[in-house]
Amino acid sequence: HVQLVESGGGLVQAGGSLRLSCVVSGGTFSNYAMGWFRQAPGKEREFVTTIRWSGGITYYVDSVKGRFTISRDNAKNTVYLQMNSLGPEDTAVYYCAASMSYPCVRQRCYDYWGQGTQVNVSS
């Protein structure tokens, strides 16, 4: 049974940074492409970024390019999301997810999901 647990969310001022982590257990982490999604209040969940199985190849939604960086450590079964230059528009619940497909921006590609971690950015 594959489980994903996110951490690292919190409250930050605009212009600040946060690093989210997602630890995966119960499966072979290196078999999965990993993605981050987010859901802002009153909005649908949206794709943010994804990283290939072995890392090194990534894809980002335009709104976070140059500010967010996804990375993974297969030895630690962990994927990270470094978020810089945060703005109020980044306020959302952030979810990590695991997929056998890369690259994929659709939620339907992802087989396993974490419970989410809240990020609040104050102006």
mmCIF file of C-alpha atoms in Angstrom:
data_model
loop_
_atom_site.group_PDB
_atom_site.id
_atom_site.type_symbol
_atom_site.label_atom_id
_atom_site.label_comp_id
_atom_site.label_asym_id
_atom_site.label_seq_id
_atom_site.Cartn_x
_atom_site.Cartn_y
_atom_site.Cartn_z
ATOM 1 C CA HIS A 1 0.000 0.000 0.000
ATOM 2 C CA VAL A 2 1.653 3.192 -1.212
ATOM 3 C CA GLN A 3 1.422 6.174 1.112
ATOM 4 C CA LEU A 4 2.502 9.766 0.550
ATOM 5 C CA VAL A 5 2.930 12.228 3.383
ATOM 6 C CA GLU A 6 3.580 15.912 2.736
ATOM 7 C CA SER A 7 5.095 18.370 5.170
ATOM 8 C CA GLY A 8 6.621 21.830 5.200
ATOM 9 C CA GLY A 9 3.585 24.014 4.667
ATOM 10 C CA GLY A 10 2.856 27.058 6.759
ATOM 11 C CA LEU A 11 2.395 30.801 6.773
ATOM 12 C CA VAL A 12 4.903 33.009 4.994
ATOM 13 C CA GLN A 13 4.998 36.631 3.934
ATOM 14 C CA ALA A 14 4.928 37.596 0.289
ATOM 15 C CA GLY A 15 8.391 37.323 -1.199
ATOM 16 C CA GLY A 16 9.349 34.552 1.172
ATOM 17 C CA SER A 17 10.207 30.905 0.614
ATOM 18 C CA LEU A 18 9.084 27.497 1.742
ATOM 19 C CA ARG A 19 10.249 23.977 1.003
ATOM 20 C CA LEU A 20 7.699 21.207 0.895
ATOM 21 C CA SER A 21 8.632 17.566 1.315
ATOM 22 C CA CYS A 22 6.755 14.409 0.418
ATOM 23 C CA VAL A 23 7.870 11.037 1.730
ATOM 24 C CA VAL A 24 6.667 7.936 -0.078
ATOM 25 C CA SER A 25 6.378 4.532 1.562
ATOM 26 C CA GLY A 26 5.011 1.147 0.629
ATOM 27 C CA GLY A 27 6.254 1.123 -2.955
ATOM 28 C CA THR A 28 9.341 1.417 -5.119
ATOM 29 C CA PHE A 29 9.813 5.157 -5.179
ATOM 30 C CA SER A 30 12.147 5.187 -8.170
ATOM 31 C CA ASN A 31 9.416 3.569 -10.302
ATOM 32 C CA TYR A 32 7.236 6.655 -10.045
ATOM 33 C CA ALA A 33 7.251 10.031 -11.644
ATOM 34 C CA MET A 34 6.249 12.508 -8.962
ATOM 35 C CA GLY A 35 4.087 15.567 -9.218
ATOM 36 C CA TRP A 36 2.875 18.469 -7.162
ATOM 37 C CA PHE A 37 -0.607 19.897 -7.483
ATOM 38 C CA ARG A 38 -2.359 22.652 -5.576
ATOM 39 C CA GLN A 39 -5.884 23.712 -4.781
ATOM 40 C CA ALA A 40 -6.686 27.282 -3.872
ATOM 41 C CA PRO A 41 -9.867 28.190 -1.976
ATOM 42 C CA GLY A 42 -12.867 27.981 -4.245
ATOM 43 C CA LYS A 43 -10.846 26.655 -7.170
ATOM 44 C CA GLU A 44 -10.182 23.315 -8.755
ATOM 45 C CA ARG A 45 -6.982 21.442 -8.069
ATOM 46 C CA GLU A 46 -4.327 22.350 -10.614
ATOM 47 C CA PHE A 47 -1.034 20.932 -11.806
ATOM 48 C CA VAL A 48 2.151 22.641 -10.619
ATOM 49 C CA THR A 49 5.147 20.513 -11.581
ATOM 50 C CA THR A 50 6.403 16.997 -12.207
ATOM 51 C CA ILE A 51 9.735 15.199 -12.186
ATOM 52 C CA ARG A 52 10.813 12.064 -13.993
ATOM 53 C CA TRP A 53 11.645 8.788 -12.261
ATOM 54 C CA SER A 54 15.394 9.353 -12.173
ATOM 55 C CA GLY A 55 15.106 13.086 -11.662
ATOM 56 C CA GLY A 56 16.874 15.608 -13.830
ATOM 57 C CA ILE A 57 13.954 16.163 -16.180
ATOM 58 C CA THR A 58 11.191 18.401 -14.942
ATOM 59 C CA TYR A 59 8.142 20.260 -16.175
ATOM 60 C CA TYR A 60 6.413 23.304 -14.680
ATOM 61 C CA VAL A 61 3.242 25.235 -15.146
ATOM 62 C CA ASP A 62 4.020 28.721 -16.476
ATOM 63 C CA SER A 63 2.883 30.526 -13.339
ATOM 64 C CA VAL A 64 5.647 28.995 -11.201
ATOM 65 C CA LYS A 65 8.528 28.797 -13.681
ATOM 66 C CA GLY A 66 11.637 30.445 -12.307
ATOM 67 C CA ARG A 67 10.219 30.489 -8.765
ATOM 68 C CA PHE A 68 9.546 26.838 -7.896
ATOM 69 C CA THR A 69 11.946 23.908 -8.157
ATOM 70 C CA ILE A 70 11.038 20.247 -7.881
ATOM 71 C CA SER A 71 13.674 17.705 -6.934
ATOM 72 C CA ARG A 72 13.844 14.187 -5.610
ATOM 73 C CA ASP A 73 16.117 12.005 -3.528
ATOM 74 C CA ASN A 74 15.462 8.387 -4.428
ATOM 75 C CA ALA A 75 17.632 7.185 -1.541
ATOM 76 C CA LYS A 76 15.265 8.940 0.865
ATOM 77 C CA ASN A 77 12.040 8.213 -1.009
ATOM 78 C CA THR A 78 11.355 11.922 -0.931
ATOM 79 C CA VAL A 79 10.342 14.573 -3.405
ATOM 80 C CA TYR A 80 10.745 18.261 -2.649
ATOM 81 C CA LEU A 81 9.196 21.495 -3.829
ATOM 82 C CA GLN A 82 11.299 24.577 -3.208
ATOM 83 C CA MET A 83 9.089 27.644 -3.524
ATOM 84 C CA ASN A 84 10.666 31.095 -3.756
ATOM 85 C CA SER A 85 9.251 34.567 -4.321
ATOM 86 C CA LEU A 86 5.897 33.448 -3.011
ATOM 87 C CA GLY A 87 2.861 35.598 -3.544
ATOM 88 C CA PRO A 88 -0.717 35.539 -2.214
ATOM 89 C CA GLU A 89 -1.733 33.766 -5.417
ATOM 90 C CA ASP A 90 0.285 30.771 -4.278
ATOM 91 C CA THR A 91 -1.945 30.261 -1.246
ATOM 92 C CA ALA A 92 -3.364 26.745 -1.557
ATOM 93 C CA VAL A 93 -3.296 23.217 -0.276
ATOM 94 C CA TYR A 94 -0.367 21.499 -1.956
ATOM 95 C CA TYR A 95 -0.547 17.808 -2.815
ATOM 96 C CA CYS A 96 2.127 15.432 -3.974
ATOM 97 C CA ALA A 97 1.210 12.518 -6.193
ATOM 98 C CA ALA A 98 2.845 9.495 -7.797
ATOM 99 C CA SER A 99 2.420 8.369 -11.383
ATOM 100 C CA MET A 100 3.687 5.681 -13.728
ATOM 101 C CA SER A 101 3.523 8.233 -16.551
ATOM 102 C CA TYR A 102 5.806 11.116 -17.422
ATOM 103 C CA PRO A 103 5.208 13.822 -18.226
ATOM 104 C CA CYS A 104 1.602 14.167 -17.293
ATOM 105 C CA VAL A 105 -0.289 17.217 -16.066
ATOM 106 C CA ARG A 106 -3.627 15.441 -15.668
ATOM 107 C CA GLN A 107 -4.757 14.284 -12.260
ATOM 108 C CA ARG A 108 -6.003 11.047 -13.773
ATOM 109 C CA CYS A 109 -2.400 10.013 -14.491
ATOM 110 C CA TYR A 110 -1.559 9.934 -10.825
ATOM 111 C CA ASP A 111 -2.294 6.769 -8.916
ATOM 112 C CA TYR A 112 -1.422 7.828 -5.373
ATOM 113 C CA TRP A 113 -1.947 11.074 -3.507
ATOM 114 C CA GLY A 114 -0.923 12.621 -0.231
ATOM 115 C CA GLN A 115 -3.284 14.338 2.158
ATOM 116 C CA GLY A 116 -2.000 17.804 1.332
ATOM 117 C CA THR A 117 -0.196 20.544 3.211
ATOM 118 C CA GLN A 118 -1.501 24.090 3.567
ATOM 119 C CA VAL A 119 0.526 27.028 2.314
ATOM 120 C CA ASN A 120 -0.631 30.530 3.211
ATOM 121 C CA VAL A 121 1.086 33.584 1.804
ATOM 122 C CA SER A 122 0.239 36.929 3.369
ATOM 123 C CA SER A 123 0.513 40.184 1.455
#
